[in-house]
Structures are given as structure tokens and as C-alpha cells.
Coordinates of C-alpha atoms in Angstrom, one line a residue:
X68 CA 185.2 188.5 120.8
X69 CA 181.5 189.4 120.3
X70 CA 179.2 188.0 122.8
X71 CA 176.1 186.1 121.3
X72 CA 172.9 187.7 122.5
X73 CA 169.9 185.7 123.6
X74 CA 167.0 186.0 121.1
X75 CA 164.4 188.7 122.6
X76 CA 161.0 187.3 123.3
X77 CA 158.4 188.4 120.6
X78 CA 155.2 190.3 122.1
X79 CA 151.7 190.0 120.3
X80 CA 150.0 193.1 119.2
X81 CA 147.2 194.4 121.4
X82 CA 144.0 192.8 120.6
X83 CA 145.6 189.6 119.1
X84 CA 144.5 186.0 120.2
X85 CA 147.1 184.2 122.5
X86 CA 147.6 180.5 123.4
X87 CA 150.0 179.4 126.3
X88 CA 151.3 176.6 128.6
X89 CA 150.0 177.2 132.3
X90 CA 151.3 176.5 135.3
X91 CA 148.5 173.8 135.9
X92 CA 149.8 172.0 132.9
X93 CA 146.8 172.8 130.8
X94 CA 146.7 175.2 127.5
X95 CA 145.0 178.3 127.5
X96 CA 143.8 180.7 125.0
X97 CA 142.2 184.3 125.2
X98 CA 140.7 185.8 122.2
X99 CA 139.4 189.6 122.3
X100 CA 135.7 189.6 120.5
X101 CA 134.7 193.5 121.5
X102 CA 134.4 195.8 124.2
X103 CA 132.5 195.5 127.6
X104 CA 130.2 197.7 128.9
X105 CA 132.8 199.7 131.0
X106 CA 135.1 200.1 127.9
X107 CA 137.8 197.5 128.8
X108 CA 138.5 194.6 126.3
X109 CA 136.3 191.9 126.3
X110 CA 138.7 188.8 126.5
X111 CA 137.1 185.3 126.5
X112 CA 139.3 182.9 128.2
X113 CA 139.3 179.1 127.1
X114 CA 141.1 176.0 128.7
X115 CA 142.1 172.4 126.8
X116 CA 144.5 169.5 127.6
X117 CA 146.2 169.8 124.5
X118 CA 148.0 172.5 122.5
X119 CA 145.6 171.3 119.3
X120 CA 142.6 171.4 121.0
X121 CA 143.1 174.9 122.6
X122 CA 144.0 176.0 119.2
X123 CA 140.9 174.7 117.2
X124 CA 138.7 176.4 120.0
X125 CA 140.5 179.6 119.5
X126 CA 140.1 179.3 115.8
X127 CA 136.5 178.9 116.1
X128 CA 136.1 181.9 118.4
X129 CA 137.6 183.9 116.0
X130 CA 135.9 182.8 113.1
X131 CA 132.6 183.1 115.0
X132 CA 133.7 187.2 116.2
X133 CA 134.6 188.1 112.5
X134 CA 131.1 186.7 111.0
X135 CA 128.1 186.7 113.4
X136 CA 129.8 187.9 116.7
X137 CA 130.2 186.2 120.0
X138 CA 127.4 186.2 122.6
X139 CA 127.6 189.0 125.0
X140 CA 129.2 188.1 128.5
X141 CA 127.0 188.8 131.3
X142 CA 123.7 187.4 132.8
X143 CA 122.8 184.0 131.9
X144 CA 119.3 183.9 130.4
X145 CA 116.8 181.3 130.1
X146 CA 114.1 181.2 127.8
X147 CA 111.5 182.1 130.3
X148 CA 113.6 184.9 132.0
X149 CA 114.4 186.5 128.2
X150 CA 110.8 186.2 127.2
X151 CA 109.6 187.8 130.4
X152 CA 112.1 190.8 130.1
X153 CA 111.4 191.0 126.3
X154 CA 107.7 191.6 126.4
X155 CA 107.5 193.5 129.4
X156 CA 110.5 195.8 129.2
X157 CA 111.4 195.9 125.1
X158 CA 108.1 195.0 123.3
X159 CA 105.4 196.9 125.7
X160 CA 106.6 200.4 125.4
X161 CA 107.1 200.3 121.6
X162 CA 103.9 198.1 119.9
X163 CA 100.5 198.8 120.0
X164 CA 98.1 197.8 122.9
X165 CA 96.4 194.6 120.4
X166 CA 99.9 193.4 119.8
X167 CA 101.2 193.2 123.2
X168 CA 98.2 191.4 124.0
X169 CA 98.7 189.1 121.6
X170 CA 102.3 188.5 122.8
X171 CA 101.8 188.1 125.9
X172 CA 99.1 185.3 125.7
X173 CA 101.6 183.3 123.5
X174 CA 104.7 184.0 126.0
X175 CA 102.5 183.3 129.3
X176 CA 100.1 180.6 128.2
X177 CA 102.3 178.6 125.8
X178 CA 106.0 179.6 125.3
X179 CA 107.1 179.6 129.1
X180 CA 105.0 176.5 130.0
X181 CA 106.6 174.5 126.8
X182 CA 110.0 175.8 126.8
X183 CA 111.0 178.3 129.4
X184 CA 113.6 175.8 131.0
X185 CA 115.7 175.9 128.3
X186 CA 119.2 177.6 128.5
X187 CA 118.7 180.7 125.7
X188 CA 121.8 179.8 124.1
X189 CA 121.2 176.0 123.9
X190 CA 117.9 176.1 122.5
X191 CA 117.5 174.5 119.1
X192 CA 115.5 174.5 116.2
X193 CA 114.2 171.1 116.9
X194 CA 113.1 172.0 120.4
X195 CA 110.8 174.3 119.0
X196 CA 109.3 172.2 116.1
X197 CA 108.9 169.3 118.6
X198 CA 107.1 172.1 121.2
X199 CA 104.4 173.0 118.1
X200 CA 103.5 169.5 117.6
X201 CA 102.9 168.9 121.4
X202 CA 100.7 172.2 121.2
X203 CA 98.8 170.8 118.3
X204 CA 98.5 167.1 119.7
X205 CA 97.0 168.7 123.0
X206 CA 94.1 170.6 121.0
X207 CA 95.8 174.1 119.9
X208 CA 94.9 175.1 116.5
X209 CA 97.6 175.4 114.0
X210 CA 97.0 179.0 113.9
X211 CA 97.8 179.2 117.7
X212 CA 101.0 177.1 117.3
X213 CA 102.1 179.9 114.1
X214 CA 101.3 182.7 116.6
X215 CA 103.7 181.3 119.3
X216 CA 106.3 180.8 116.6
X217 CA 105.8 184.3 115.0
X218 CA 106.5 185.6 118.6
X219 CA 109.5 183.7 119.8
X220 CA 111.2 184.4 116.4
X221 CA 110.4 188.1 117.2
X222 CA 111.9 187.8 120.8
X223 CA 114.8 185.9 119.7
X224 CA 115.5 188.2 117.1
X225 CA 115.9 191.0 119.2
X226 CA 118.1 188.4 121.5
X227 CA 120.5 188.1 118.2
X228 CA 120.4 192.1 118.1
X229 CA 121.7 192.4 121.4
X230 CA 124.1 189.7 121.3
X231 CA 122.7 187.4 123.7
X232 CA 122.6 184.9 121.1
X233 CA 124.6 184.4 117.7
X234 CA 121.5 182.8 115.7
X235 CA 118.1 182.8 116.2
X236 CA 116.8 179.0 116.0
X237 CA 113.1 180.4 115.5
X238 CA 114.2 181.5 112.2
X239 CA 115.4 178.1 111.0
X240 CA 112.7 175.9 112.7
X241 CA 109.7 175.0 110.4
X242 CA 106.7 177.0 111.4
X243 CA 103.5 175.2 111.9
X244 CA 101.5 175.0 108.4
X245 CA 98.2 177.3 108.4
X246 CA 95.8 176.9 105.9
X247 CA 93.8 180.0 105.9
X248 CA 89.8 179.4 105.9
X249 CA 88.3 180.7 102.7
X250 CA 85.4 183.1 104.1
X251 CA 81.9 183.1 102.3
X252 CA 80.6 186.6 102.4
X253 CA 77.1 187.1 103.1
X254 CA 74.6 186.7 99.9
X255 CA 72.6 190.1 99.1
X256 CA 69.5 188.2 100.4
X257 CA 71.3 187.7 103.7
X258 CA 72.2 191.5 104.1
X259 CA 69.3 192.6 103.3
X260 CA 67.9 190.2 106.1
X261 CA 70.4 191.8 108.4
X262 CA 69.5 195.2 107.8
X263 CA 65.9 194.7 108.2
X264 CA 66.5 193.3 111.3
X265 CA 69.3 195.9 112.4
X266 CA 66.3 198.8 112.1
X267 CA 64.6 197.1 115.0
X268 CA 67.7 197.1 117.5
X269 CA 69.5 199.8 118.9
X270 CA 72.2 201.8 117.1
X271 CA 71.1 200.2 113.6
X272 CA 73.4 202.5 111.9
X273 CA 76.7 200.8 113.2
X274 CA 75.4 197.6 111.3
X275 CA 74.8 199.4 108.3
X276 CA 78.2 201.1 108.1
X277 CA 80.0 197.5 108.6
X278 CA 78.0 195.8 106.0
X279 CA 77.7 198.6 103.2
X280 CA 81.3 200.4 103.9
X281 CA 83.4 197.7 105.3
X282 CA 84.7 199.6 107.9
X283 CA 87.0 197.6 110.9
X284 CA 85.1 197.1 114.3
X285 CA 87.4 199.6 115.9
X286 CA 87.2 202.2 113.1
X287 CA 83.5 202.3 113.6
X288 CA 83.5 202.3 117.4
X289 CA 86.1 205.1 117.4
X290 CA 84.0 207.5 114.9
X291 CA 82.9 210.7 116.7
X292 CA 80.4 213.2 115.5
X293 CA 83.2 215.4 114.0
X294 CA 84.1 212.8 111.5
X295 CA 80.5 212.9 110.1
X296 CA 80.0 215.5 107.3
X297 CA 76.4 215.5 106.6
X298 CA 76.7 218.3 103.9
X299 CA 79.5 216.4 101.6
X300 CA 78.1 213.1 102.4
X301 CA 81.6 211.7 104.0
X302 CA 82.7 209.9 106.7
X303 CA 86.3 210.5 107.9
X304 CA 88.5 207.5 109.4
X305 CA 90.7 209.0 111.8
X306 CA 91.2 206.5 114.5
X307 CA 90.2 203.3 116.0
X308 CA 88.5 202.1 119.6
X309 CA 90.6 199.9 121.9
X310 CA 89.7 197.0 123.8
X311 CA 89.5 198.5 127.6
X312 CA 92.1 197.0 129.9
X313 CA 91.2 196.9 133.8
X314 CA 92.5 197.0 137.0
X315 CA 90.9 196.5 140.7
X316 CA 89.7 199.8 142.1
X317 CA 89.0 198.2 145.3
X318 CA 92.5 196.8 146.3
X319 CA 92.3 193.5 145.1
X320 CA 89.7 192.7 147.8
X321 CA 86.7 191.7 145.7
X322 CA 88.4 188.2 144.8
X323 CA 87.2 188.5 141.2
X324 CA 89.5 189.2 138.0
X325 CA 89.9 193.0 137.6
X326 CA 87.4 193.0 134.4
X327 CA 84.5 191.9 136.7
X328 CA 85.6 194.0 139.8
X329 CA 82.6 196.6 140.6
X330 CA 85.0 199.4 141.2
X331 CA 87.1 198.3 138.1
X332 CA 89.4 201.2 136.5
X333 CA 90.3 201.2 132.9
X334 CA 93.9 201.9 132.4
X335 CA 94.1 201.9 128.7
X336 CA 93.3 204.7 126.4
X337 CA 90.1 204.4 124.4
X338 CA 91.3 205.1 121.2
X339 CA 94.4 205.1 119.1
X340 CA 95.5 206.4 115.5
X341 CA 94.8 204.1 112.5
X342 CA 97.2 201.5 112.2
X343 CA 98.6 203.3 108.7
X344 CA 98.7 206.4 106.9
X345 CA 96.1 204.7 104.5
X346 CA 93.9 203.7 107.2
X347 CA 92.9 207.5 107.4
X348 CA 90.9 208.3 104.7
X349 CA 87.3 209.8 103.6
X350 CA 84.7 207.4 102.5
X351 CA 81.6 208.5 100.4
X352 CA 78.4 207.5 102.3
X353 CA 75.1 206.7 100.4
X354 CA 72.2 209.3 101.2
X355 CA 70.3 206.5 102.8
X356 CA 72.9 205.6 105.2
X357 CA 73.4 209.5 106.0
X358 CA 69.5 209.5 106.8
X359 CA 70.2 207.0 109.0
X360 CA 72.8 208.6 111.1
X361 CA 70.4 211.9 111.2
X362 CA 68.0 209.9 112.8
X363 CA 70.7 208.2 115.1
X364 CA 72.0 211.5 116.3
X365 CA 68.4 212.4 117.3
X366 CA 67.8 209.2 119.1
X367 CA 70.8 209.8 121.1
X368 CA 70.1 213.3 121.7
X369 CA 66.9 211.8 123.4
X370 CA 69.1 209.2 125.3
X371 CA 71.4 212.2 126.7
X372 CA 68.1 214.1 128.1
X373 CA 66.9 210.6 129.7
X374 CA 70.4 210.1 131.3
X375 CA 70.7 213.4 132.6
X376 CA 73.7 213.8 134.9
X377 CA 74.7 210.4 134.5
X378 CA 75.6 211.3 130.7
X379 CA 79.6 211.5 129.8
X380 CA 79.6 213.9 126.8
X381 CA 82.6 212.2 124.5
X382 CA 81.1 213.0 121.0
X383 CA 81.0 209.3 119.8
X384 CA 78.9 208.3 117.3
X385 CA 78.1 204.9 118.5
X386 CA 77.8 205.1 122.7
X387 CA 76.2 203.1 125.8
X388 CA 73.1 204.8 127.0
X389 CA 75.2 206.9 129.2
X390 CA 77.5 208.4 126.2
X391 CA 80.4 206.0 127.3
X392 CA 82.3 204.4 124.0
X393 CA 81.0 201.0 123.0
X394 CA 82.8 198.2 124.3
X395 CA 84.1 196.0 121.5
X396 CA 83.5 192.9 123.5
X397 CA 79.7 193.9 124.0
X398 CA 79.8 195.0 120.2
X399 CA 80.7 191.7 119.3
X400 CA 78.0 189.9 121.1
X401 CA 75.6 192.3 119.7
X402 CA 76.4 191.1 116.1
X403 CA 76.1 187.5 117.3
X404 CA 72.5 188.3 118.4
X405 CA 71.8 190.3 115.0
X406 CA 72.6 187.0 113.2
X407 CA 70.3 184.7 115.1
X408 CA 67.5 187.1 115.1
X409 CA 67.7 187.8 111.5
X410 CA 67.8 183.8 110.8
X411 CA 71.2 184.1 109.3
X412 CA 74.1 181.7 109.4
X413 CA 76.8 182.5 112.0
X414 CA 80.0 184.3 111.2
X415 CA 82.4 186.8 112.2
X416 CA 82.2 190.3 112.7
X417 CA 85.0 190.8 110.3
X418 CA 82.9 188.9 107.5
X419 CA 80.7 191.9 107.3
X420 CA 84.1 193.6 105.8
X421 CA 84.8 190.7 103.5
X422 CA 81.1 190.9 102.2
X423 CA 81.7 194.9 101.6
X424 CA 85.0 194.2 99.8
X425 CA 83.2 191.5 97.3
X426 CA 80.2 194.0 96.9
X427 CA 82.8 196.3 95.3
X428 CA 84.1 193.7 93.1
X429 CA 80.9 192.7 91.8
X430 CA 80.3 196.5 91.3
X431 CA 83.5 197.0 89.1
X432 CA 84.8 199.7 91.3
X433 CA 88.4 200.6 90.1
X434 CA 91.2 199.0 92.1
X435 CA 92.6 202.4 93.3
X436 CA 89.1 203.6 94.9
X437 CA 88.6 200.1 96.6
X438 CA 92.0 200.5 98.0
X439 CA 91.1 204.2 99.5
X440 CA 87.6 202.6 100.8
X441 CA 89.0 199.8 102.6
X442 CA 92.1 201.4 103.6
X443 CA 94.8 199.4 102.1
X444 CA 98.1 200.3 101.7
X445 CA 99.6 200.7 98.1
X446 CA 102.4 198.0 98.6
X447 CA 99.8 195.5 100.1
X448 CA 96.8 196.6 98.2
X449 CA 97.0 193.2 95.7
X450 CA 97.4 190.6 98.4
X451 CA 94.8 192.6 100.3
X452 CA 92.4 192.4 97.4
X453 CA 93.1 188.7 96.7
X454 CA 92.2 188.0 100.6
X455 CA 89.1 190.0 101.0
X456 CA 87.1 189.9 97.3
X457 CA 85.8 186.6 97.0
X458 CA 84.8 185.1 94.0
X459 CA 81.1 184.2 94.2
X460 CA 79.0 182.6 91.8
X461 CA 77.7 185.9 90.6
X462 CA 81.3 187.4 89.8
X463 CA 81.8 184.0 88.0
X464 CA 78.8 184.2 85.9
X465 CA 79.2 187.7 84.9
X466 CA 82.8 186.7 83.6
X467 CA 81.8 183.8 81.7
X468 CA 79.0 186.1 80.2
X469 CA 81.7 188.7 78.8
X470 CA 83.8 185.6 77.6
X471 CA 81.2 184.3 75.7
X472 CA 80.3 187.7 74.3
X473 CA 83.7 188.2 73.0
X474 CA 84.3 184.6 72.0
X475 CA 81.1 183.6 70.4
X476 CA 79.5 187.3 69.8
X477 CA 76.7 186.6 72.4
X478 CA 75.3 189.8 74.1
X479 CA 76.3 190.9 77.4
X480 CA 73.7 190.1 80.2
X481 CA 75.9 190.3 83.0
X482 CA 74.6 193.4 84.5
X483 CA 74.7 194.0 88.2
X484 CA 72.5 191.6 90.2
X485 CA 71.1 193.3 93.4
X486 CA 68.0 191.0 94.3
X487 CA 67.8 189.0 97.3
X488 CA 68.3 185.5 95.2
X489 CA 72.3 184.7 95.0
X490 CA 72.3 183.7 91.3
X491 CA 69.4 184.3 89.4
X492 CA 70.1 184.5 85.4
X493 CA 69.8 187.7 84.0
X494 CA 68.0 188.8 80.8
X495 CA 68.6 191.5 78.0
X496 CA 64.9 191.9 77.5
X497 CA 62.4 193.0 79.8
X498 CA 59.7 190.8 81.5
X499 CA 56.2 191.6 80.1
X500 CA 54.3 188.3 80.8
X501 CA 53.3 186.9 84.5
X502 CA 55.6 186.1 87.1
X503 CA 55.3 182.3 88.2
X504 CA 56.0 182.2 92.0
X505 CA 56.8 179.1 93.8
X506 CA 55.5 179.0 97.1
X507 CA 58.0 176.9 99.3
X508 CA 56.9 176.6 103.1
X509 CA 56.7 180.5 103.2
X510 CA 59.8 181.2 100.9
X511 CA 58.8 182.7 97.6
X512 CA 60.9 182.3 94.5
X513 CA 60.1 183.6 91.3
X514 CA 60.5 182.3 87.9
X515 CA 59.8 183.7 84.2
X516 CA 58.7 180.1 82.9
X517 CA 56.1 178.2 84.7
X518 CA 57.7 174.8 83.8
X519 CA 60.6 176.0 85.8
X520 CA 58.6 176.5 88.8
X521 CA 56.7 173.9 88.7
X522 CA 59.7 171.5 88.3
X523 CA 61.1 173.2 91.7
X524 CA 57.8 172.6 93.6
X525 CA 57.7 169.4 92.4
X526 CA 61.5 168.6 93.7
X527 CA 60.5 170.4 96.8
X528 CA 57.7 168.3 97.5
X529 CA 59.6 165.2 97.1
X530 CA 62.4 166.4 99.5
X531 CA 60.0 167.6 102.2
X532 CA 56.7 166.0 101.9
X533 CA 55.3 167.5 105.2
X534 CA 56.1 171.1 104.3
X535 CA 53.5 172.9 101.7
X536 CA 54.6 173.8 98.1
X537 CA 52.5 175.5 95.2
X538 CA 53.0 177.7 92.1
X539 CA 51.1 180.8 91.8
X540 CA 50.7 183.2 88.7
X541 CA 51.4 187.2 89.5
X542 CA 51.4 189.9 87.2
X543 CA 54.5 191.7 87.1
X544 CA 52.9 195.0 89.3
X545 CA 52.2 192.8 92.3
X546 CA 55.6 191.1 92.3
X547 CA 57.3 194.7 92.3
X548 CA 54.8 195.8 94.8
X549 CA 55.4 193.1 97.1
X550 CA 59.0 192.4 96.7
X551 CA 61.1 195.6 96.5
X552 CA 63.9 193.7 94.4
X553 CA 61.5 193.9 91.5
X554 CA 61.9 191.7 88.5
X555 CA 65.9 191.5 88.6
X556 CA 65.4 188.3 91.0
X557 CA 63.3 186.3 88.6
X558 CA 64.8 183.4 87.5
X559 CA 65.5 182.2 83.5
X560 CA 66.6 178.7 84.8
X561 CA 66.2 175.9 87.6
X562 CA 68.5 176.9 90.5
X563 CA 71.6 174.5 91.5
X564 CA 70.8 172.1 93.9
X565 CA 73.3 169.6 95.5
X566 CA 74.4 167.6 98.3
X567 CA 76.1 169.6 101.2
X568 CA 77.9 167.7 104.1
X569 CA 77.4 169.1 107.5
X570 CA 79.3 168.5 111.0
X571 CA 78.6 170.0 114.4
X572 CA 80.1 169.6 117.9
X573 CA 79.9 171.5 121.1
X574 CA 82.5 171.5 123.8
X575 CA 82.2 172.3 127.6
X576 CA 84.7 175.4 128.8
X577 CA 87.1 172.8 130.3
X578 CA 87.1 171.1 126.6
X579 CA 85.1 168.3 127.1
X580 CA 82.8 167.2 124.1
X581 CA 79.0 167.9 125.3
X582 CA 76.5 165.3 124.0
X583 CA 73.7 167.3 122.3
X584 CA 71.7 164.1 121.4
X585 CA 72.2 165.0 117.5
X586 CA 74.3 163.3 115.0
X587 CA 77.8 165.1 114.6
X588 CA 78.0 164.7 110.8
X589 CA 74.8 164.7 108.2
X590 CA 74.3 165.1 104.6
X591 CA 71.2 167.3 103.0
X592 CA 70.1 168.0 99.6
X593 CA 70.0 171.9 99.5
X594 CA 68.8 174.5 96.9
X595 CA 71.2 177.5 96.3
X596 CA 68.3 179.9 97.8
X597 CA 68.5 178.1 101.0
X598 CA 71.3 180.2 102.1
X599 CA 71.3 178.6 106.0
X600 CA 72.0 175.3 104.4
X601 CA 73.5 175.7 100.7
X602 CA 77.2 176.3 99.9
X603 CA 79.3 175.9 96.7
X604 CA 82.5 175.8 98.4
X605 CA 84.4 172.8 99.0
X606 CA 84.4 173.2 102.7
X607 CA 84.1 176.2 104.9
X608 CA 84.3 175.8 108.9
X609 CA 84.3 178.3 112.2
X610 CA 84.2 177.9 115.8
X611 CA 82.0 180.2 118.0
X612 CA 81.3 180.8 121.8
X613 CA 77.8 180.3 123.0
X614 CA 76.6 182.6 125.7
X615 CA 76.7 179.9 128.1
X616 CA 80.4 179.7 127.5
X617 CA 80.3 176.4 125.5
X618 CA 82.3 176.6 122.2
X619 CA 80.6 175.1 119.0
X620 CA 82.4 173.8 115.7
X621 CA 80.4 174.3 112.6
X622 CA 81.4 172.9 109.2
X623 CA 79.8 172.7 105.7
X624 CA 81.0 172.1 102.2
X625 CA 80.2 170.0 99.2
X626 CA 83.3 167.8 99.3
X627 CA 82.6 165.2 101.9
X628 CA 86.2 164.1 102.5
X629 CA 87.2 167.8 103.1
X630 CA 84.4 168.3 105.7
X631 CA 85.6 165.4 107.5
X632 CA 89.1 166.4 107.6
X633 CA 88.1 170.4 108.4
X634 CA 85.8 168.7 111.5
X635 CA 89.0 167.3 113.1
X636 CA 90.8 170.8 112.7
X637 CA 87.7 172.5 113.9
X638 CA 87.5 170.5 116.9
X639 CA 90.9 171.1 117.8
X640 CA 90.6 174.6 117.4
X641 CA 87.1 174.7 119.6
X642 CA 88.9 172.7 122.3
X643 CA 91.7 175.2 122.5
X644 CA 89.2 177.9 122.3
X645 CA 87.2 176.2 125.4
X646 CA 90.3 176.2 127.4
X647 CA 92.0 179.4 126.4
X648 CA 89.0 182.0 126.0
X649 CA 91.3 184.8 126.3
X650 CA 93.2 183.9 123.3
X651 CA 90.4 184.2 121.1
X652 CA 88.9 187.8 122.6
X653 CA 86.0 185.8 124.5
X654 CA 86.7 187.1 127.6
X655 CA 89.2 190.1 128.7
X656 CA 92.4 188.7 129.2
X657 CA 93.2 191.3 132.0

């Protein structure tokens, strides 16, 4: 009689999941999710009271393993420990010095204080969104919160790649909305006033290059004499100047920040290559600027003789009186001094680049040439042109004239306007008669027709009863002799005049509003030739740091509601800038 054999126990294949009842009365599951660093299988263990619960968790682990991957076993990261590890050990060796400076400000000043205590795998999109709202509620600008968002998104993307996270909550969270401020390029009158003032200060060619060629600050300060080809009339852009970063040379005994140590040591290289291959470029230089560079080189030679053994020969075009490359922070403050001395409205140094790009638009320079001059990559050039080339009143008038000529057969009178006034109307026929000059409290505005000049003088007198105004008749030769702009700024119409709304506030370094004894908001009627008061934009605003470390917010526009809304935003940024100067490049973050 055949003996009955007991059924053999089946064995799961290697790597398969298993569920079993343990001696402790609980159901256990084990799932292979990968391989450990030592090459052995990474088996994850779970324990539940019932088989159904254990089965559900095992299936979820398998699904996660097969789709996004399971979080890597090992160190338990908090947001703080991961951000520090990422910024110092992963990002710092692989990104530029300027980029890592921005990362460190976001990590140490914002992200760690606001989110650092969270377990990394427990961080949710809602945590981030509430954090961004808290930042803005405490005075940070939307741009600052957006920078924090971009930084943590980049850091958590790296955590996902290394399997410390399965998904990136920052990719799901809604970033703070940032409305890009429309830059108002300097008018031709303002540019000429700046160039006239630059001729009276040290290194005048530095500001001419910025306004005429649109080079970035780092590109100008990184120029060396080998980059200037006087015979060909060309400047070669090859590198950019970096902001110095200092450490103590006194053994940290002076009690000051490293940047103010009497024996400070610069631990950062002076220059770096241009950011992109398109940044390396040759730019044709007007002969007037080349002549100015020749004079500048002669002046530098005299400074070298005066400095004697203190001179450090590094072949930079723009240097300190002892031959060292200019510090970008010092250069920024010299720009602010130039604006004040020239009586030109305040603006960023980078606004000079916007101005140069807009001049190229007015000149009708082909887009390919514009991209080459400005150093824009082909794939990004269209977006950069939209950002930097602004449709000024002059451009709009030229376009309207061309449309009128096409549709109604009018002659195209939209020729290039190079005079000092923003929008004088052009003529197709020469002016042979006298020029009627309106004297408006020291300002000269020329008209072709006397009735236009008289109307402006009459209105000026009504607006400013305490300021003298009159009309004089000049012959054309006198006007051309006294005004180098010639007849091209003689107006054929009465200039625009409108209400412009202003707002202004000043904040102390801690963020407290300073009582300056003046109204914070006011409105004035301004003519378009009053560049310091007039604007045709609905609103424009900016914040600046004064030499005494106060931060001021200035707003101007034709839409009163937009000015009121922008005033709140500008004050929020000013408070943040007063509290965090290093985040805006006002002081050395080291």
C-alpha cells in the first residue's frame, strides 16, 4: 500500500516579498526594495496586527518601489541637516561663487529658521506655502520668498535623486507670485547728463561703456588691457569680476566681521569666465569711446608713477589708485554718487544695460547683432529682448508714423531722434525760420511755433508762480551753437503734461519707519521734459540704501491706485532690505 506523502513546503523566489505570522502574534512583511551600499539586499520590514493590514502595507511598498522608488535607508534627515549638507557639500563645489552666495542667504537666513525642524520625509507642500506667507507677512518681498522657494526646490530635487525622498514637495507647492517691475530706461537727456558728469570724476570711461555698450558690471570690471584692440576698435569680453569674500588675517582677534578686519584676506578668485559661451564676444566701440580709453590709459600710467612701489600690476582697465581691480560694491556706490551729482533719478546700475538695449531697439539694429552685443544665448535671446528692450514713447511714435504712412500714404517722419528731450516730433522738411525758446526756470525747451512756446510758458507760470518763465526768439545758428543737439530737439507740438503720483518712505536699519517730516504720498502735474518728475508708466518703484544705512522706497506712476498698491510692496521690500542688507548686496555677506 502506497504511503501518503505530506505536501512539501513551497519557497518564495529570491527577492520576492513575504508575509508571515510571528511568534509575537503579529503579522510581519518583508519587501526587497533595492541594494544597500555594501551590496546586500535592502529588505524593509513592517509589522501589523492583522494579515490584511500587513498585506496592504506590503503592496503599497511594492508599488512605491516599482514607480518612484523607496526612500533610502540610513541617516534620518531633518530639513536643517539636509540643507546644510546640500549647500556646503553638494552645491558649493559645483556652482559659481555668486550662485552659492544666494543659496546660503536663502538657507541660513530664511529656510532653516522657518522650516529646519521638520523631518525631511514629513515635509508637505502646505508647510512650504504657509512658510512663504509668513515670510511676506513679516516684511519679506515676494521676490525674496520666491528665491527661498527656488532654493529649497533645488535642494529637495537632489534629495529625490539620492533617494532620501520619494517626491519633492516644493515641486507641488505654489510659489509666491512675483510681478516683474517694469524698468524705465534712462532718456537720452538723462544719459547725456550722466556722461557730462562722468567726465568730471575718476574712471569716466567706465560709465560710458555701461551706458553706450550695455556691458554687465562684472564684465566691465573684469576687462584687461589685452581685451582692448585700439587698432580694430573692438573690446573683447572674456571674463567677469567676482565680489571679494574675506576671512580674518588677524586670527579673529579684531572683533569685527571678516570684511572689516584690518588684516583681511581675500579667499575668492578675482575673476571667472563669462557665464555662457555667448558671453564671450567682441563688441565694436565708437571712436569717441576708444579715444576716451586712450586718455584713460594715459591717466592710469600717471597713477602708476605716483603709487610707485605700492602699485600692483594686474593689467586691469579699471583699477584702484594702486592697481587693484575695483570692488563691485565700491563701484555700485560710485554709480549712485554719479546719479546724484548729475541730478538724474535714482536707479540700479543694471538699468544702464536696459538703456543700452533700448537704444539698439530705437536704432533698428538687427536682432542677431543685438544678441551678439548684449551677450545673449540664441535659445534665450527672444525672451531677453522682451525683458531689456522697452517700448518707450519714442519707439511707439516711430511705429505709429510707419503705420500711418502705410495706411494713409503719409510720409515717414519717424527718423532717429538723438536730442536731449524725450519725445519731440520729427519733421520731413528743414527749419529755416527762427527758434522760439521757452526759458522755464533754467530749463530751455525749443519750439518751431511761437504759440506753442507761449502756451507752455503760460501754463508753467500758472503752475509755478514763484519761478520765472519767458519766450525768446533765437536764430537757428545760435541754437545749434549753444545746444549740440541742434534742430533735432525743436518741438512741433505742445509736450505732454499729466498728473504723476509719488510716494516715498525711509526705514532705519532695523526696519523702523523714519519720520522725515514730509508727506508719504503726493501728486504733481509734470511735463514730459521734467525727467525727474514725469513718467508715462502706470507705476514704477524701487528701493535703495542711503550712505547712512537707511533704506528708502520711492514710487512714481500715472495710476494712483497702482501707486498705492506698489507703495505697500515697496515698503515691505524696504523693511526686508533694512533687516537683511547682505541679501541685497548692500554689504559683504562674509
